[in-house]
Amino acid sequence: MILHKAAAFAAVIAIPLFATDPPPARPKAGPVEIMKLNDIKPGMKATAWTVFQGTVPEPIPVEIVGRLRNQNGPNQDIIIGKMLGKAKVTNVAGGMSGSPVYIDGKLIGAVALRMSTFSPDAICGITPIELMLEINDLDKSRPEDAHTPDKTRTHNSPVSIGPDLLGDLAAGLGTPLPSAMMIPIESPLMLTGFSDSSLREFGPMFQQMGVNAVQGGAANDIHSNKPAAGWEHALNPGESIAGVLVDGDMAVTGLGTVTYNDGKRVLGFGHPFFNLGPVDIPMSKGEVVMTLASAYQPNKMANATEIVGALHQDRYTGIMGVLGAESSMIPVSVKVRSLDDKSNLTSEKSFHFNVFVHQKWTPYLMMLTLYNSLSQLNEFADEATYRLNGKVEMAGAPPISLSTMTANGEMPTPAPLLMASWWGNMFNRLYLNNVNTPDVKSVNVTVDLLPERRVAAIDSAWVADPEVRAGDTVPVKVFLRPYRGERIERDFTVKIPDGLGRGDHRILLSDADTVNRMQNMAGSANRYLDLPQIVSLFNQERSNNKLYISVVESVPTAYYDDKTLPSLPASVLNVMGSGKASSRSLVTSPETATEQMALAFDYMVTGSYSLRIHVK
C-alpha cells in the first residue's frame, strides 16, 4: 500500500527558523501537506528537524540553493540546501539521513546526501518526498544492486565476490570508493559490545557497502522483538529510527531519522539502508548520545532503545516500516570456555543475542558475532587451539550438529577469524540453497580454548599381516606426528568386510577433508538441493578432530545429491549419467571406500596414509 499523499492540513508543522521568524512547532505524526518539487525555488527558506542529543528533534534553518536534475537517475532530481544553525558546526552528520525538511509548513523531502569530503559549508542533498512516497508496502521485487556482504566495490560498481566469507572480507580491503560530488550520508552502523579487533577486521567490508561501522559504548538493552508499550506514539518526524540487525549482549544497529509518519507507516533515511527490497528487520527508537562535529566524518553516536515495529521495505529512496509489527530473529547462545593443559575449566563466558534473518546477511552476522565472542578472551595465546561444537535447530527439518577445531598456524589469519569464517560458511551453504528458505529456530554453540597448538599429521601406519581373508579382524597401528612433542601411537583393529573380493585392496587412514571431498563436490555441483538434502549433507560431514579408517576396493562409487552409491557396476553408472538432469551433477570415484571406524583425538588431524592388503 502506498503511503497517503492526500493532505490533511490540520497537522501543525514547522515554520522556517530564521532570525525574524517565531519558533516553529515540532512536527508530529499524521498526514501533512506536500510541496511539489516544481514549486521549490532557489532562495526559499526551509526548516529541517533532527536530534543532536537525546530523543527530541531540534529545528535547523536551511537555505534552498537549487536543484540537481537527474542526480540519481532519470527523473530523480535532488534538492540542494545549505544547513545553518548547529549544522554549521557539526556539518551534515551520519544519522541525519531522513531528517524532514519543510517550507511554509509543507513537507518537501528528507536530508539524504552531503558533499563528499571537507566541505566548508553544511551542504546537503534532499530527496523529494514525492519519490519516497512511491515506496510500496506490497512491492516484493528485489533490487539487483543490493548492498550485501558478498559484494564489494571496484572503482565503478559493485562486484560479487563469491561464497567464501573470509575471501569476501579480505576483498573489501584497500579498494577505494568512487568519488562523487554528492554522496549518500553514511548511516552509522553502531556495533555495541564489540571489540576493537572486530571493528578493525569487519569495518572495511561495511565501508565498501557505503556503511560507516562505528563502535558503541555499551551493550544494547534490547532483548525482545515484541513492540514495546506505547509504540503507537513512537517515531515522530525528526526523531531517530534504527534498523536492528543484532540485539542482546552485542548489537548491530543502523541509525537514521524519521521523515514521515502517517500514524501507522513510517518513512526514513531518504536513501537505502542496504537496498535489499522487501525485508523484515526490527525497527526501534533511538537515543543520540552526542553528535560528533567534523569536516571529514561527522557522526551521531547513538543507542537503539525500544522496538516499536518492523522495517518492511529498504528501497533506493528510503526505508519504510510499520509500527506495531513484529519481526522474527534467530536466537543465538554462545558459550566460550577456557581450559588448562589438563582440560580443566578455568573460566567461562556466555553470550545471548538475536540475529536478523536474511539470505546474504545472516551468515556474515553469524561470522561477526562468533569472532567477537572469541576475540574478548584474556586467555588468548598465539599457540592456542579452538574446538567448536554447535547445534542448529530448524522447523520442518532435523537439527544440524557441527564440530570442528582450528589452531593458530603459520598463516597470518588468526584462528578466531578462521573459526568464525568456517561457522559463517556453514550458514552460507544453508541459506544459499535455491529450493527452501530455512526456518532456523535457535543456534547453540560451545567453543573451548585449549592452551597449545593441537595439530597432528598422520605419519605412518603398520598392519600385522597384509595377507588377509574376508571377514578377518586385522590389528593395525597408526602413528601421528603432533606440532610439538613425541609421536602419538594408537592401536586398533579393522574388520575386513565379508564378501570383499580376492586381490589387492588397501586400508586408508585419513583426515576429514579426504573423506568429505567427493561428497562435498557432489553437493556443491547440484544447484537444486532442497533443505532436507542439505541438512543430510551437513550431518554426514566428518569432523577434523578424528582419524577415519576405511577399506578401499577398486570398484566405482557415485555421489548424487546427498547420497553415496558404492560399488556400482559400469552399466548402472552409464544409465545414471545419461539420464541425469543438467542441473544435477553425478560425481564418480574409481574406488569405493567402506568406512569402518573413526578414532577421536584432541587434535586437528591432517593427512592420509594407505596400507596395502591382499585378500586370499
XYZ file of C-alpha atoms in Angstrom, residues 86-488:
403
model
C 24.017 23.947 14.772
C 24.633 22.142 11.481
C 27.245 24.775 10.548
C 29.295 23.384 13.456
C 28.573 19.662 13.126
C 28.328 19.583 9.317
C 25.919 17.101 7.697
C 26.378 14.165 10.069
C 25.827 10.457 9.678
C 22.464 9.703 11.256
C 20.807 12.831 9.818
C 19.578 10.718 6.902
C 15.819 11.180 6.715
C 15.648 14.472 8.603
C 12.405 16.017 7.288
C 12.568 19.421 5.588
C 9.590 21.812 5.487
C 8.824 25.072 3.656
C 5.901 27.088 4.988
C 4.639 24.023 6.863
C 4.751 21.813 3.772
C 6.989 18.711 3.656
C 9.435 18.823 0.734
C 11.646 15.810 1.469
C 14.440 14.262 3.549
C 18.069 15.217 4.086
C 19.849 12.293 2.447
C 23.139 13.377 0.803
C 26.156 15.528 1.624
C 29.178 16.975 -0.141
C 31.789 14.237 -0.460
C 34.608 15.475 1.828
C 35.861 18.580 3.641
C 33.116 20.945 2.504
C 33.409 24.300 4.370
C 29.606 24.584 4.275
C 26.976 22.143 5.524
C 25.643 21.416 2.033
C 23.012 18.692 1.917
C 21.046 16.887 -0.753
C 17.318 16.489 -0.097
C 15.402 13.522 -1.546
C 11.978 14.824 -2.648
C 9.143 13.401 -0.569
C 7.331 12.532 -3.809
C 9.986 9.916 -4.551
C 9.853 8.497 -1.030
C 6.059 8.172 -1.159
C 6.468 5.796 -4.099
C 7.761 3.095 -1.722
C 5.096 0.383 -1.858
C 4.438 -1.957 1.054
C 3.343 -4.719 -1.343
C 6.381 -4.475 -3.626
C 8.241 -7.820 -3.496
C 10.837 -7.043 -6.183
C 14.500 -7.302 -5.174
C 16.992 -4.689 -6.421
C 19.970 -6.029 -8.355
C 22.414 -3.660 -6.649
C 21.581 -4.657 -3.080
C 24.378 -3.934 -0.631
C 25.158 -7.357 0.785
C 28.435 -8.541 2.308
C 29.168 -10.854 -0.629
C 29.745 -7.782 -2.802
C 32.484 -5.212 -2.659
C 33.015 -2.233 -4.901
C 35.535 -1.682 -7.622
C 36.235 1.874 -8.741
C 32.983 1.991 -10.680
C 30.480 -0.561 -9.457
C 29.649 -3.333 -7.011
C 31.042 -6.751 -7.958
C 30.013 -10.073 -6.481
C 32.938 -11.878 -4.905
C 31.557 -15.325 -4.160
C 30.514 -17.716 -1.378
C 33.796 -17.711 0.575
C 33.130 -15.379 3.511
C 36.770 -14.972 4.501
C 37.649 -14.132 0.891
C 34.825 -11.598 0.756
C 36.103 -9.980 3.934
C 39.623 -9.651 2.541
C 38.304 -8.355 -0.791
C 36.974 -5.247 0.946
C 40.455 -4.134 1.995
C 42.247 -1.421 0.082
C 39.613 -0.810 -2.589
C 38.834 2.917 -2.860
C 35.259 4.082 -3.125
C 34.266 6.043 -6.227
C 34.370 9.798 -5.772
C 31.299 11.950 -6.386
C 30.124 15.498 -5.775
C 27.120 14.407 -3.682
C 27.088 11.087 -1.832
C 24.505 9.427 0.436
C 25.032 10.253 4.092
C 26.580 7.214 5.731
C 24.092 5.543 8.031
C 26.165 4.855 11.148
C 26.131 1.127 11.828
C 26.560 1.023 15.586
C 28.441 -2.058 16.823
C 27.805 -2.124 20.562
C 29.508 -4.729 22.713
C 32.155 -5.335 20.020
C 35.919 -5.308 20.455
C 38.386 -3.084 18.627
C 39.658 -6.076 16.659
C 36.125 -6.915 15.447
C 35.698 -3.384 14.135
C 39.153 -3.494 12.564
C 38.540 -6.801 10.775
C 34.985 -6.134 9.585
C 34.913 -2.337 9.253
C 36.399 -2.241 5.711
C 33.701 -4.619 4.454
C 30.951 -2.357 5.801
C 32.722 0.684 4.347
C 32.703 -0.893 0.887
C 28.913 -1.127 1.135
C 28.641 2.576 1.916
C 28.035 1.935 5.624
C 30.181 3.529 8.301
C 30.640 0.999 11.123
C 31.344 2.691 14.455
C 31.884 1.251 17.897
C 29.242 1.816 20.545
C 29.995 2.285 24.202
C 27.807 -0.379 25.806
C 25.784 -3.463 25.001
C 22.241 -2.970 23.760
C 19.276 -3.097 26.154
C 17.002 -4.736 23.567
C 16.259 -8.362 24.444
C 12.787 -8.771 22.911
C 11.464 -8.343 19.387
C 7.964 -7.542 20.586
C 6.948 -3.878 20.184
C 7.220 -2.022 23.480
C 4.255 -0.394 25.179
C 3.405 2.951 23.648
C 4.596 2.041 20.154
C 1.513 3.768 18.749
C 3.031 7.155 19.604
C 6.625 6.413 18.575
C 8.824 7.692 15.727
C 7.504 11.173 15.078
C 9.138 13.109 12.207
C 12.665 14.226 13.092
C 13.182 11.552 15.756
C 15.863 8.870 15.472
C 14.992 5.500 13.933
C 17.138 2.351 13.883
C 17.130 -0.933 11.979
C 18.263 -3.726 14.329
C 20.431 -6.455 12.751
C 21.683 -7.947 16.026
C 20.404 -7.354 19.554
C 21.178 -8.690 23.010
C 24.599 -8.949 24.640
C 26.033 -7.447 21.460
C 24.171 -5.336 18.943
C 24.399 -4.109 15.348
C 22.009 -1.260 14.556
C 21.733 1.196 11.665
C 20.724 4.730 12.646
C 18.794 7.370 10.704
C 15.949 9.841 11.090
C 12.182 9.634 10.579
C 10.912 11.653 7.612
C 7.195 10.968 7.743
C 4.740 9.040 9.926
C 1.113 8.701 8.860
C 0.154 7.086 12.180
C 0.950 3.522 11.091
C 3.628 3.546 8.412
C 6.939 5.335 8.738
C 9.354 6.642 6.102
C 13.008 7.432 6.808
C 16.594 7.792 5.567
C 15.849 9.261 2.106
C 18.342 6.744 0.685
C 18.681 2.976 1.060
C 19.819 1.209 4.209
C 21.238 -1.705 2.183
C 18.803 -1.548 -0.779
C 17.580 -5.067 -0.030
C 13.991 -4.542 -1.199
C 11.407 -6.371 0.947
C 12.836 -7.012 4.423
C 11.722 -7.914 7.919
C 14.042 -6.014 10.262
C 13.128 -4.985 13.821
C 12.579 -1.219 13.939
C 13.427 0.715 17.072
C 13.578 4.183 18.516
C 16.979 5.754 19.071
C 18.705 7.946 21.606
C 21.573 10.172 20.458
C 24.441 10.373 22.950
C 26.204 13.139 21.039
C 26.773 14.448 17.526
C 30.442 14.483 16.603
C 31.366 17.625 14.663
C 33.865 17.005 11.851
C 34.622 18.296 8.382
C 35.668 14.779 7.367
C 33.366 12.269 9.045
C 30.703 13.823 11.306
C 28.509 11.236 13.002
C 25.796 10.808 15.555
C 26.731 8.455 18.371
C 23.526 6.753 19.444
C 21.865 3.732 21.021
C 18.847 1.819 19.778
C 16.275 1.737 22.564
C 12.816 0.154 22.316
C 11.485 -1.976 19.477
C 8.328 -0.325 18.116
C 7.729 -2.123 14.812
C 9.394 -3.655 11.773
C 11.015 -2.350 8.617
C 9.309 -3.892 5.588
C 10.961 -2.045 2.692
C 14.556 -0.978 2.039
C 14.446 0.942 -1.242
C 16.502 3.368 -3.296
C 14.707 6.454 -1.945
C 14.321 5.352 1.676
C 13.113 2.806 4.178
C 9.524 2.057 5.147
C 8.422 0.475 8.432
C 5.159 -0.460 10.109
C 4.521 0.471 13.739
C 3.422 -2.439 15.946
C 4.685 -5.131 13.533
C 6.929 -7.883 14.899
C 9.982 -9.351 13.138
C 11.359 -12.841 13.657
C 15.054 -13.208 14.559
C 17.313 -16.166 15.278
C 18.179 -16.598 18.988
C 21.853 -17.495 19.388
C 23.645 -18.715 22.527
C 27.446 -18.835 22.552
C 29.454 -20.335 25.407
C 33.220 -19.769 25.377
C 35.276 -21.857 27.816
C 38.992 -21.689 28.659
C 40.665 -24.976 29.605
C 44.091 -25.670 31.071
C 46.571 -28.246 29.754
C 44.750 -30.973 31.720
C 41.366 -29.978 30.221
C 40.161 -28.448 33.478
C 37.795 -25.499 33.151
C 39.433 -22.211 34.184
C 36.854 -19.661 33.026
C 33.606 -19.439 31.081
C 31.627 -16.710 29.330
C 28.132 -16.899 27.877
C 26.607 -14.616 25.262
C 22.978 -14.423 24.166
C 21.791 -12.404 21.196
C 19.378 -12.437 18.237
C 20.314 -12.218 14.553
C 18.391 -10.667 11.643
C 17.127 -13.234 9.114
C 18.335 -12.694 5.552
C 19.832 -14.997 2.932
C 23.004 -12.953 2.462
C 23.297 -11.090 5.768
C 22.647 -13.856 8.318
C 25.853 -15.831 7.532
C 28.015 -12.711 7.882
C 26.351 -11.678 11.115
C 26.947 -15.190 12.467
C 30.588 -14.844 11.451
C 30.928 -11.382 13.019
C 29.289 -12.298 16.328
C 31.261 -15.532 16.803
C 34.536 -13.754 16.052
C 33.633 -11.052 18.544
C 32.806 -13.684 21.179
C 36.222 -15.288 20.708
C 38.236 -12.080 20.496
C 37.284 -10.956 24.011
C 39.246 -13.646 25.845
C 42.024 -12.671 28.235
C 43.423 -16.183 27.804
C 44.135 -15.753 24.078
C 47.577 -17.116 23.140
C 49.438 -17.432 19.863
C 49.683 -21.219 20.193
C 46.032 -21.747 21.158
C 43.551 -24.188 19.609
C 39.787 -23.627 19.351
C 37.340 -26.541 19.496
C 33.732 -25.882 18.447
C 30.576 -27.918 18.923
C 27.287 -26.455 17.752
C 23.663 -27.331 17.076
C 21.215 -25.594 14.729
C 17.520 -26.277 15.373
C 15.097 -25.770 12.487
C 11.396 -26.081 11.817
C 10.496 -28.908 9.455
C 13.989 -30.427 9.347
C 16.256 -32.430 11.661
C 18.770 -30.463 13.742
C 22.268 -29.910 12.373
C 25.229 -30.906 14.551
C 28.504 -29.132 13.778
C 32.006 -29.800 15.082
C 35.489 -28.596 14.163
C 38.868 -27.493 15.552
C 41.047 -24.575 14.449
C 44.569 -23.716 15.553
C 46.869 -20.783 15.029
C 49.464 -21.783 12.484
C 51.966 -20.263 10.128
C 49.258 -18.426 8.189
C 48.725 -14.730 9.038
C 44.980 -15.229 9.594
C 44.317 -15.758 13.319
C 42.489 -18.871 14.493
C 39.397 -16.972 15.788
C 38.827 -15.481 12.323
C 39.312 -18.877 10.645
C 36.852 -20.433 13.091
C 34.324 -17.629 12.535
C 34.704 -17.946 8.760
C 34.040 -21.699 8.926
C 30.976 -21.025 11.095
C 29.656 -18.358 8.729
C 30.197 -20.577 5.687
C 28.026 -23.283 7.258
C 25.143 -20.795 7.336
C 26.070 -19.555 3.862
C 25.573 -23.061 2.487
C 22.332 -23.419 4.406
C 20.814 -20.135 3.205
C 22.039 -20.241 -0.396
C 20.013 -23.309 -1.350
C 17.638 -22.492 -4.216
C 14.682 -24.585 -3.069
C 13.725 -23.855 0.550
C 14.464 -20.957 2.862
C 15.454 -22.479 6.212
C 13.387 -21.582 9.257
C 16.108 -21.557 11.909
C 14.622 -21.605 15.399
C 17.759 -21.478 17.550
C 21.530 -21.786 17.451
C 23.681 -23.060 20.312
C 27.463 -23.213 20.131
C 30.240 -24.000 22.605
C 33.856 -23.106 21.876
C 36.701 -24.431 24.037
C 40.029 -22.636 24.094
C 42.893 -25.129 24.510
C 46.274 -23.719 25.584
C 48.507 -25.140 22.836
C 48.607 -25.737 19.091
C 46.984 -29.155 18.802
C 47.680 -30.245 15.254
C 48.756 -33.795 14.410
C 49.661 -35.157 10.958
C 49.289 -38.840 10.065
C 52.905 -40.004 9.932
C 52.834 -43.733 9.216
C 50.895 -46.926 9.904
C 51.528 -50.647 10.217
C 49.428 -53.782 9.711
C 50.477 -57.035 11.360
C 49.926 -59.199 8.287
C 48.973 -57.801 4.859
C 47.712 -61.236 3.791
C 44.101 -61.398 4.965
C 40.789 -63.142 4.346
C 37.362 -61.585 4.002
C 35.754 -61.382 7.443
C 39.095 -61.300 9.322
C 39.802 -58.831 12.119
C 43.212 -57.276 11.487
C 45.408 -55.482 14.102
C 46.637 -52.074 12.880
C 48.899 -49.436 14.414
C 48.997 -45.781 13.406
C 51.476 -43.020 14.306
C 50.649 -39.299 14.330
C 53.206 -36.505 14.493
C 51.998 -33.574 16.627
C 53.172 -29.982 16.162
C 55.480 -30.466 19.135
C 56.229 -33.454 21.337
C 56.543 -37.204 20.903
C 54.770 -39.243 18.263
C 51.251 -40.373 19.153
